[in-house]
Coordinates of C-alpha atoms in Angstrom, one line a residue:
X268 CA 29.0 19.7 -72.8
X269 CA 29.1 21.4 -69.1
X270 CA 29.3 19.0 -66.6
X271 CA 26.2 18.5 -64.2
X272 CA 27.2 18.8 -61.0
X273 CA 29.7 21.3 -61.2
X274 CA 27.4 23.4 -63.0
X275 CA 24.6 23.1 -60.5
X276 CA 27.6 23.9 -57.6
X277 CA 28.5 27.0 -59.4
X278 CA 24.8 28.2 -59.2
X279 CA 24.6 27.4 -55.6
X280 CA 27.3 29.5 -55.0
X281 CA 25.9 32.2 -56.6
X282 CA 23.2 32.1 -54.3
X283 CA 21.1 30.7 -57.4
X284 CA 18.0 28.0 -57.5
X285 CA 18.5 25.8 -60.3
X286 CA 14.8 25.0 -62.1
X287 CA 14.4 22.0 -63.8
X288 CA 10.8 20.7 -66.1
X289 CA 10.4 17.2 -66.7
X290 CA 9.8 17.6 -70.5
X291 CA 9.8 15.1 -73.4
X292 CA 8.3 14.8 -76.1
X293 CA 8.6 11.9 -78.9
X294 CA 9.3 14.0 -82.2
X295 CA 13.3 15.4 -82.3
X296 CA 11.9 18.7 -83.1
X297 CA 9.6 19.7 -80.9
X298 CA 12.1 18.1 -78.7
X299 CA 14.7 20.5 -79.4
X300 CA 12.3 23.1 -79.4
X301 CA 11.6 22.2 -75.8
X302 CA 14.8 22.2 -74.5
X303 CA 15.4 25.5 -76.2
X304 CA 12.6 27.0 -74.6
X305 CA 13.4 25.8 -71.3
X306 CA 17.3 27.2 -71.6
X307 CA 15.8 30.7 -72.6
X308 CA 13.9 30.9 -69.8
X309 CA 13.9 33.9 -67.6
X310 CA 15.7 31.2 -64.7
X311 CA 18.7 29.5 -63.9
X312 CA 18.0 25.8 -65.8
X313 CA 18.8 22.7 -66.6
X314 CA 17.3 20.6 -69.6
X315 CA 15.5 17.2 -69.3
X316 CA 15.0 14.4 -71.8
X317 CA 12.4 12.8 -70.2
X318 CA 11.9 8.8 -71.9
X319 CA 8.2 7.5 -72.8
X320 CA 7.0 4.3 -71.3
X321 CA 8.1 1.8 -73.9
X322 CA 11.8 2.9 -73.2
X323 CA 11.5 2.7 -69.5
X324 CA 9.8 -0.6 -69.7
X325 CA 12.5 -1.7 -71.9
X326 CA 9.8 -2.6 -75.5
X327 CA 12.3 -1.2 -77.2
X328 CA 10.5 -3.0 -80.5
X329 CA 6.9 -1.2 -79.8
X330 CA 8.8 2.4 -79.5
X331 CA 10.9 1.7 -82.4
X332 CA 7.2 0.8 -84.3
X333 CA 5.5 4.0 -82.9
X334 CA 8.7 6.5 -84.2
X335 CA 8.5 4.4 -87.6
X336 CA 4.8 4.9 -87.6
X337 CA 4.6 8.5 -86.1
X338 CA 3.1 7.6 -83.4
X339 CA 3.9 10.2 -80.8
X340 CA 4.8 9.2 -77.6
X341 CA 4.7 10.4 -73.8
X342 CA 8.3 11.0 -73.6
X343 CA 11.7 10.8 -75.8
X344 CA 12.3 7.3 -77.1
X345 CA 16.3 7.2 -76.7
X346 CA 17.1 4.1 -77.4
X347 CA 14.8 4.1 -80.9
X348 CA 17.0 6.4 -82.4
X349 CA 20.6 6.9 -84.0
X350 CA 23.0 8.6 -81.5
X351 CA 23.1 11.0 -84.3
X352 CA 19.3 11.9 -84.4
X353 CA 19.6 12.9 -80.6
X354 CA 22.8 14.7 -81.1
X355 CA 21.2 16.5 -83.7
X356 CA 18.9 17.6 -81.2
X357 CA 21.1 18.5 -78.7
X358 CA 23.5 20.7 -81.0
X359 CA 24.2 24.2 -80.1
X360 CA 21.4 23.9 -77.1
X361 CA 23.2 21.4 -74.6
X362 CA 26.4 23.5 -73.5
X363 CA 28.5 24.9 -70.5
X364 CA 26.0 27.1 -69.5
X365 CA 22.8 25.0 -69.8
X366 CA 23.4 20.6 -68.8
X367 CA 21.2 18.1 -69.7
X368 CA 19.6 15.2 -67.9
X369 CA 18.1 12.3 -69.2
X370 CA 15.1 10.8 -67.0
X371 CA 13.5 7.6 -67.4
X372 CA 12.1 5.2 -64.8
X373 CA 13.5 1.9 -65.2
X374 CA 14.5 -0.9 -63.2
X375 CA 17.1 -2.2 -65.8
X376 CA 18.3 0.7 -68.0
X377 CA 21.6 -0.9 -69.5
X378 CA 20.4 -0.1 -72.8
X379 CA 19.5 3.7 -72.2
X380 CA 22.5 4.4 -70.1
X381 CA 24.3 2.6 -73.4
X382 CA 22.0 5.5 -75.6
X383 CA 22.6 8.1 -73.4
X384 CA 26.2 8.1 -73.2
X385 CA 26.8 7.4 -76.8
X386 CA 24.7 10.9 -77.5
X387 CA 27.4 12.6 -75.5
X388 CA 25.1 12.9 -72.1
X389 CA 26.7 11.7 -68.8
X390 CA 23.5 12.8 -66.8
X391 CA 20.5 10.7 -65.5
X392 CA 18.6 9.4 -62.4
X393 CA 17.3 6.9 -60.9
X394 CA 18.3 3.9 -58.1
X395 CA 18.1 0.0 -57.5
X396 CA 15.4 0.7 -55.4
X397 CA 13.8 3.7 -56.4
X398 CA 13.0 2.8 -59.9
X399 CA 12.2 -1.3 -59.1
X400 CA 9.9 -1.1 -56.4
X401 CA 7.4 1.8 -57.6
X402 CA 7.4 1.2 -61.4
X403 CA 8.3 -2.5 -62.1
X404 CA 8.1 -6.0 -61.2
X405 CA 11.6 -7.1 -61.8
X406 CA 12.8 -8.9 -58.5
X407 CA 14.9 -6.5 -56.4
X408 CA 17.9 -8.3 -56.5
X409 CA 18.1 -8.2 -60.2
X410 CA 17.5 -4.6 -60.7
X411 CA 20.8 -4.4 -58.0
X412 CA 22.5 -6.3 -60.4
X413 CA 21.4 -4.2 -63.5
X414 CA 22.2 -0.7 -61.6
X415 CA 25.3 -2.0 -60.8
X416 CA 26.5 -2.4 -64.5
X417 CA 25.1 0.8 -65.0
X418 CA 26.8 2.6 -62.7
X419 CA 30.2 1.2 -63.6
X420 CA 29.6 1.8 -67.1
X421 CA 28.6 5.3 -66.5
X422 CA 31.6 6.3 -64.2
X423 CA 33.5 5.2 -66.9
X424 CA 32.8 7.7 -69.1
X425 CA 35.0 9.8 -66.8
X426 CA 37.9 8.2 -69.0
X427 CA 36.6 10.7 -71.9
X428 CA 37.2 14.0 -69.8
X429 CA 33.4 14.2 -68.5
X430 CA 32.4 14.2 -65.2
X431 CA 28.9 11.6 -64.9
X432 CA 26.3 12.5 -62.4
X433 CA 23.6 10.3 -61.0
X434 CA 20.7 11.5 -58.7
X435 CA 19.0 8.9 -56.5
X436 CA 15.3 8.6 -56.9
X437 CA 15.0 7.1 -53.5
X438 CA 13.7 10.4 -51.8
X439 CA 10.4 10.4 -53.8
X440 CA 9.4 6.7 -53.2
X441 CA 5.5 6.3 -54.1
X442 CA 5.0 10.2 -54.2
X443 CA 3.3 10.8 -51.3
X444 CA 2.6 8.7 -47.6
X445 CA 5.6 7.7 -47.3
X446 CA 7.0 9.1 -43.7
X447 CA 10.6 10.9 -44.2
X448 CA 13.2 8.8 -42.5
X449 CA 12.7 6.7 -44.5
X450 CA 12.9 8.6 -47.8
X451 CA 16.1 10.3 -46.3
X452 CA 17.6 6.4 -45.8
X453 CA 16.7 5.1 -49.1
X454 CA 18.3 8.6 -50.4
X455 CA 21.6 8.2 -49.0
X456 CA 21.2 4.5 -49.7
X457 CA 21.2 4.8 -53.0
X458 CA 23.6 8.0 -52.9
X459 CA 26.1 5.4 -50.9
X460 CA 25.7 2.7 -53.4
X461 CA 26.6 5.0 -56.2
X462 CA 29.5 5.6 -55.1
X463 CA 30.8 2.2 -54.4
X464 CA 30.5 1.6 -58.2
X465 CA 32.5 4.9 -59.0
X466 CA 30.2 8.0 -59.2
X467 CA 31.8 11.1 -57.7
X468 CA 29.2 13.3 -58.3
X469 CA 25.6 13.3 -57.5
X470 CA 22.3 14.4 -55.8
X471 CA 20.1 13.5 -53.4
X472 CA 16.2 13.2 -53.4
X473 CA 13.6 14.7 -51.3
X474 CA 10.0 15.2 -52.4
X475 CA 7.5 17.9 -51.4
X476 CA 5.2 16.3 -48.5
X477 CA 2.1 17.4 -46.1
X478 CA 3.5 20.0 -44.1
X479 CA 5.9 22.2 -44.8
X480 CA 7.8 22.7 -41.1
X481 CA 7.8 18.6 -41.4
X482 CA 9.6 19.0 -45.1
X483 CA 12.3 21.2 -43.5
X484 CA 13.3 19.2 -41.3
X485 CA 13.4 16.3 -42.9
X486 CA 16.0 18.3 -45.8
X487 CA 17.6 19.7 -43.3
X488 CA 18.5 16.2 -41.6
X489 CA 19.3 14.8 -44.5
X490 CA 21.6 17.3 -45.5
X491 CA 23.7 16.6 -42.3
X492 CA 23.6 13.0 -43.0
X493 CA 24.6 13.3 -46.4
X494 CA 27.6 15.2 -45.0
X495 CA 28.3 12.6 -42.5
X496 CA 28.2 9.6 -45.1
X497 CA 29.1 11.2 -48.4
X498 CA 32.0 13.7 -47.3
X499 CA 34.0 12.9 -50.3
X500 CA 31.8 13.2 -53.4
X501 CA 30.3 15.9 -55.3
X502 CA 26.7 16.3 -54.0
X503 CA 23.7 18.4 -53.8
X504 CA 20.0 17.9 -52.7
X505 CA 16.7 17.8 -55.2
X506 CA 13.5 18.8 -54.2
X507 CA 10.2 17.9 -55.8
X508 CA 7.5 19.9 -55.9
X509 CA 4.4 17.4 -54.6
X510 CA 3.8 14.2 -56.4
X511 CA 0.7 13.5 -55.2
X512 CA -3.0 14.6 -56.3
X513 CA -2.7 17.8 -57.9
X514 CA -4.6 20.6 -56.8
X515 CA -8.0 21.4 -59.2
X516 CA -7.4 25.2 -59.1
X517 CA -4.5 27.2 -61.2
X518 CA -4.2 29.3 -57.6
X519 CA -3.7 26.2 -55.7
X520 CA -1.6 25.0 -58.0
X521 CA 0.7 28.0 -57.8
X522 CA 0.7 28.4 -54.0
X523 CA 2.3 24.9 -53.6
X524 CA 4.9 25.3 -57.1
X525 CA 5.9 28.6 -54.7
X526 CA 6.1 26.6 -51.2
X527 CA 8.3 24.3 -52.9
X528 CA 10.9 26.7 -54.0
X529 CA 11.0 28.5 -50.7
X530 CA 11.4 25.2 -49.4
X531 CA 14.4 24.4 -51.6
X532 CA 15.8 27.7 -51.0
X533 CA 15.0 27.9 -46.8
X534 CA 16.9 24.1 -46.6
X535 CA 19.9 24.9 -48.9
X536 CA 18.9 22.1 -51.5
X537 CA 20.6 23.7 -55.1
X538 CA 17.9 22.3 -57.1
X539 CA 13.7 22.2 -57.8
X540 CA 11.9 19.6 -60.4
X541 CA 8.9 22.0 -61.0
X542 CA 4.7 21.2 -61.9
X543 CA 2.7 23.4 -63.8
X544 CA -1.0 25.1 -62.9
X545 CA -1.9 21.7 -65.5
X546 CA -0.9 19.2 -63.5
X547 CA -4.1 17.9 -62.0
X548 CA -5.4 17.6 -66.2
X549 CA -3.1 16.7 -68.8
X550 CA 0.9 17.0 -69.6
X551 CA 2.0 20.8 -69.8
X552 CA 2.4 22.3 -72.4
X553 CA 6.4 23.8 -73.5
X554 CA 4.5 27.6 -72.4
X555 CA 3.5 26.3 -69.0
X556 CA 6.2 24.4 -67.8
X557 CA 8.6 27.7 -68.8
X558 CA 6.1 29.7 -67.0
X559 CA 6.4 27.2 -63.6
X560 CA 10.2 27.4 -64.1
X561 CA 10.4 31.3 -64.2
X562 CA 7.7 31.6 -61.4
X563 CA 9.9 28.9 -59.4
X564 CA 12.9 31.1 -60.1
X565 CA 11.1 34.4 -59.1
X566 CA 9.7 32.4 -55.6
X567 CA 13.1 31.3 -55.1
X568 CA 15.1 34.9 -55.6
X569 CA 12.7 36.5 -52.7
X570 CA 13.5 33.6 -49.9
X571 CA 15.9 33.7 -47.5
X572 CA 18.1 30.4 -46.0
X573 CA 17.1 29.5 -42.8
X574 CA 19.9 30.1 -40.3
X575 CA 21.4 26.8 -38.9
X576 CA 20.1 25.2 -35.7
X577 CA 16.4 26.8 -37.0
X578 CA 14.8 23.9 -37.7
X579 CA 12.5 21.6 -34.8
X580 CA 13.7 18.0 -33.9
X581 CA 11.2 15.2 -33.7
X582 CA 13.5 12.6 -34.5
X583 CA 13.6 12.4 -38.2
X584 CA 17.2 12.3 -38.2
X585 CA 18.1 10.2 -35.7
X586 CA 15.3 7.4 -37.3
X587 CA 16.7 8.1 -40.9
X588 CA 20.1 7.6 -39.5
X589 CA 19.1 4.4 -37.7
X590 CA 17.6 2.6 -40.9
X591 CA 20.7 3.6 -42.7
X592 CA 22.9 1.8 -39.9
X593 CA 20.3 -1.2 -39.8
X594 CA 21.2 -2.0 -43.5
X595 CA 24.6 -1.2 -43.7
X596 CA 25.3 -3.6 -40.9
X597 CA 23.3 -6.3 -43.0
X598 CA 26.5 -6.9 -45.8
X599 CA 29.3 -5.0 -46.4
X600 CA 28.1 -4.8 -50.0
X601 CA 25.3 -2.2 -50.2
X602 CA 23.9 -4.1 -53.3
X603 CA 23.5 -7.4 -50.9
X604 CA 22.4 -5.2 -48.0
X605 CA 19.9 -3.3 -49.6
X606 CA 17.6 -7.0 -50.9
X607 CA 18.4 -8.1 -47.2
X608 CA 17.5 -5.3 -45.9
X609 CA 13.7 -5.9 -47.7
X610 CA 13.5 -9.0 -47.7
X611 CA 13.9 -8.9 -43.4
X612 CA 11.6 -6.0 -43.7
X613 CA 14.1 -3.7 -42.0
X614 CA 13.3 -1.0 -44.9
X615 CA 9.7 -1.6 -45.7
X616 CA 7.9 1.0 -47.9
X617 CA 3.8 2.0 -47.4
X618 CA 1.4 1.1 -50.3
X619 CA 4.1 -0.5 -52.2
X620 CA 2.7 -3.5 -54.2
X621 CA 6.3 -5.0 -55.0
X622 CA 6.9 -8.5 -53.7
X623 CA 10.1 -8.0 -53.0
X624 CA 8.2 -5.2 -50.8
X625 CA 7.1 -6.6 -47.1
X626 CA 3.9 -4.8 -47.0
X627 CA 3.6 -4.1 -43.4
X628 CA 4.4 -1.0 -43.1
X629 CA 1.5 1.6 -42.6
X630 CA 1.7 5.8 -42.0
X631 CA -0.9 8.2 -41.5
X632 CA -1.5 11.9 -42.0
X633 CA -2.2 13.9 -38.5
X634 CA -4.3 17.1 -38.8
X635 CA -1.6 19.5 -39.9
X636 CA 0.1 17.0 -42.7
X637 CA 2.6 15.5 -40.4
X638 CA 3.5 12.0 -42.1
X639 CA 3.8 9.0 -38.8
X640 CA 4.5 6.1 -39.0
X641 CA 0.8 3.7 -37.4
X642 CA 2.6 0.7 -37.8
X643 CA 6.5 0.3 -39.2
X644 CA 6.2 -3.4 -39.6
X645 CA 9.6 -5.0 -39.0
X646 CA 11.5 -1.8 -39.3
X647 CA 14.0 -0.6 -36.7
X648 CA 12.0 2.3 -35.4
X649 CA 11.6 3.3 -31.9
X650 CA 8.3 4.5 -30.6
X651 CA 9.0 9.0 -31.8
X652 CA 8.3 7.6 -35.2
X653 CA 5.2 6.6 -34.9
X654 CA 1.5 7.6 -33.6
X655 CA 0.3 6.2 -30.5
X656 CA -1.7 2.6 -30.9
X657 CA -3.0 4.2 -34.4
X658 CA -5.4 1.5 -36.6
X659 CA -4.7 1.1 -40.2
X660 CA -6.5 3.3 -42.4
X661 CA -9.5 2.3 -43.6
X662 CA -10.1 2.6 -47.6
X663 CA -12.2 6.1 -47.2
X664 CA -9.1 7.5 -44.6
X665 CA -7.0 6.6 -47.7
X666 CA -8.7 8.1 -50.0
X667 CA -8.8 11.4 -47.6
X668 CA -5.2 11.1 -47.1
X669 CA -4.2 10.9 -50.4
X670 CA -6.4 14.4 -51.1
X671 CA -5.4 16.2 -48.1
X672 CA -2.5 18.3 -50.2
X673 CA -5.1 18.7 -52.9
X674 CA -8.1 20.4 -50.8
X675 CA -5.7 22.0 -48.7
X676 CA -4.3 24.2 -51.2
X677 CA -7.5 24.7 -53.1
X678 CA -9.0 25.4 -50.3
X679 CA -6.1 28.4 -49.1
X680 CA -6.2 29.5 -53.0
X681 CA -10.1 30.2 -52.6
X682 CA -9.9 31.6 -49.0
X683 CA -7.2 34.0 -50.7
X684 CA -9.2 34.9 -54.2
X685 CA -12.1 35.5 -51.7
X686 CA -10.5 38.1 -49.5
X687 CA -8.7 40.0 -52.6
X688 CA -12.1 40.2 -54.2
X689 CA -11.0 37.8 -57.1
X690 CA -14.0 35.7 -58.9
X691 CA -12.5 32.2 -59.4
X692 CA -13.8 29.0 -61.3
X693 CA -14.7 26.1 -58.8

């Protein structure tokens, strides 16, 4: 099998998006079937083997009773099956021209990077941070401790000839509401502690906000800081296509699946994790997520990079860059300096429920999407971070806040069906 990262590097060079679903499904053949269908789409892909909730959560004993019952599932249960059921699924689909990632969401994945690699994958995601704080409450410190092993035990696997590659999760931290700098920090955080436990290739996180001259500038600076901090490893950047509430309407749907690839393409990032027109109602089907990935693709081949030096500065860099200093100053082991850093409240996420989380930390949405920061807690943030003397939302202002991507782009989908003379269902 192809490794990851070089395969994603050689499309980048060609001036190519890379696509990417997140796809899995319980039963090895339809499985199989949906990795097949995603490598012959009309795009440049990769395949996903995205895990079900038992896995993630580690009940290995409930998914092992659902695949012996035929139950199906919300994802691929890895760790329920022989390395040889999965390999069986992977046959003559996962090769040097199409990779596959596993994706799954835990806070302590020993046993599915064990899975994984025994398959013959060397692919995956996911961060000490990233996947403790927003899916689980494992203290934070543990969850260090458990990524750590899993790192090590992954970079290892460079001893068989493959070349392992780990994307950090820490750009897409709650989905939404969460102001850049400090997605770009927990990014490269993660990114930096990856590589103190061996991994020489991997990617870096950003996902789809409010506004889109806000979402370039925040790639863009962390691009530059990923240069400055990660010179000698294999990398390349990830968007996400919004991860919030979903627009209602298949046209607003579509508008922000094609804002996110000109995005990807207009900030140099090599790679887009795509949604469907579905995404506000159920899981996609296999059709629709091949459609997003070959619209995505399509999107992507009619963009143009931005030149350097384009972008606007209001200080996104230079408060991601000072977070990332703040905790690295903390220890000189990142693992120690990242549950310092929380527990001192120097990296303090919005929303987040964790209680290894502060909780002080509050953002708000301006009138054009713009993320701020109303109140960054005990964070190191100087004043260009934040909105003027801004109150804490009130329940209804979340709730508005939350929707704003949704009615936005339903909205512009309407405005646009209205003016071609298109009849749409509301």
């Amino acid at each position: 099998m192809t490794a990851f990262g070089p395969f994603v590097a050689r499309a980048r060079e060609a001036g190519t998006l890379v696509v990417q679903p997140r796809m899995g499904m319980s039963e090895p053949g339809r499985m199989r079937a949906g990795l097949l269908a995603t490598k012959d789409a009309a795009a440049t892909t990769v395949g996903t083997l995205t895990l079900d909730s038992y896995t993630r959560t580690g009940e290995v004993a409930a998914a092992r009773r659902a695949v012996a019952e035929g139950v199906p599932l919300n994802g691929y249960p890895i760790t329920s099956y022989p390395s040889v059921v999965t390999r069986s699924v992977l046959h003559g689909v996962a090769d040097d021209s199409f990779p596959v990632q596993v994706r799954h969401g835990s806070a302590r994945p020993e046993k599915i990077f064990s899975a994984l690699l025994a398959a013959g994958l060397h692919a995956t995601e996911g961060g000490p941070v990233s996947y403790c704080l927003p899916y689980s409450r494992t203290p934070l410190r543990e969850a260090v401790d458990s990524w750590r092993r899993c790192c090590e035990l992954l970079a290892a696997s460079r001893s068989d000839g493959a070349e392992p590659h780990l994307e950090t999760f820490g750009g897409c931290m709650m989905g939404q509401l969460c102001p850049p700098g400090l997605l770009i920090a927990l990014s490269v955080l993660e990114g930096l502690f990856f590589r103190r436990h061996g991994l020489r290739s991997i990617s870096l996180s950003y996902a789809q906000q409010a506004s889109t001259r806000q979402d370039e500038e925040a790639v863009t600076a962390l691009q530059a800081i990923a240069a400055e901090l990660l010179p000698d490893v294999d990398r390349h950047v990830v968007i996400y296509t919004y991860m919030g509430v979903y627009p209602l309407s298949p046209g607003g749907a579509q508008l922000l699946l094609d804002e996110a690839a000109r995005l990807a393409v207009r900030t140099g990032a090599a790679r887009l994790i795509v949604k469907t027109t579905a995404e506000a109602y159920r899981i996609p089907t296999v059709g629709e997520n091949v459609r997003a990935l070959e619209s995505a693709a399509a999107v992507a081949a009619g963009e143009r990079r931005s030149p350097p030096g384009a972008m606007p500065d209001t200080g996104i860099r230079a408060e991601a860059r000072g977070l990332i200093d703040a905790v690295l100053d903390l220890h000189p082991d990142i693992g120690r300096a990242l549950v310092l850093a929380f527990a001192k409240g120097y990296l303090d996420v919005p929303y987040c429920l964790h209680p290894d989380n502060a909780g002080r930390a509050r953002s708000r949405l301006d009138r054009d999407g713009r993320l701020h920061w109303s109140d960054p807690g005990s964070m190191p943030i100087g004043r260009s971070g934040r909105t003027p003397a801004a109150p804490a939302l009130s329940s209804s202002e979340l709730l508005g806040a939350l929707s704003y991507v949704q009615r936005s782009y339903d909205r512009r989908a309407f405005r646009t069906s209205v003016a071609d003379g298109v009849s749409v269902a509301r």
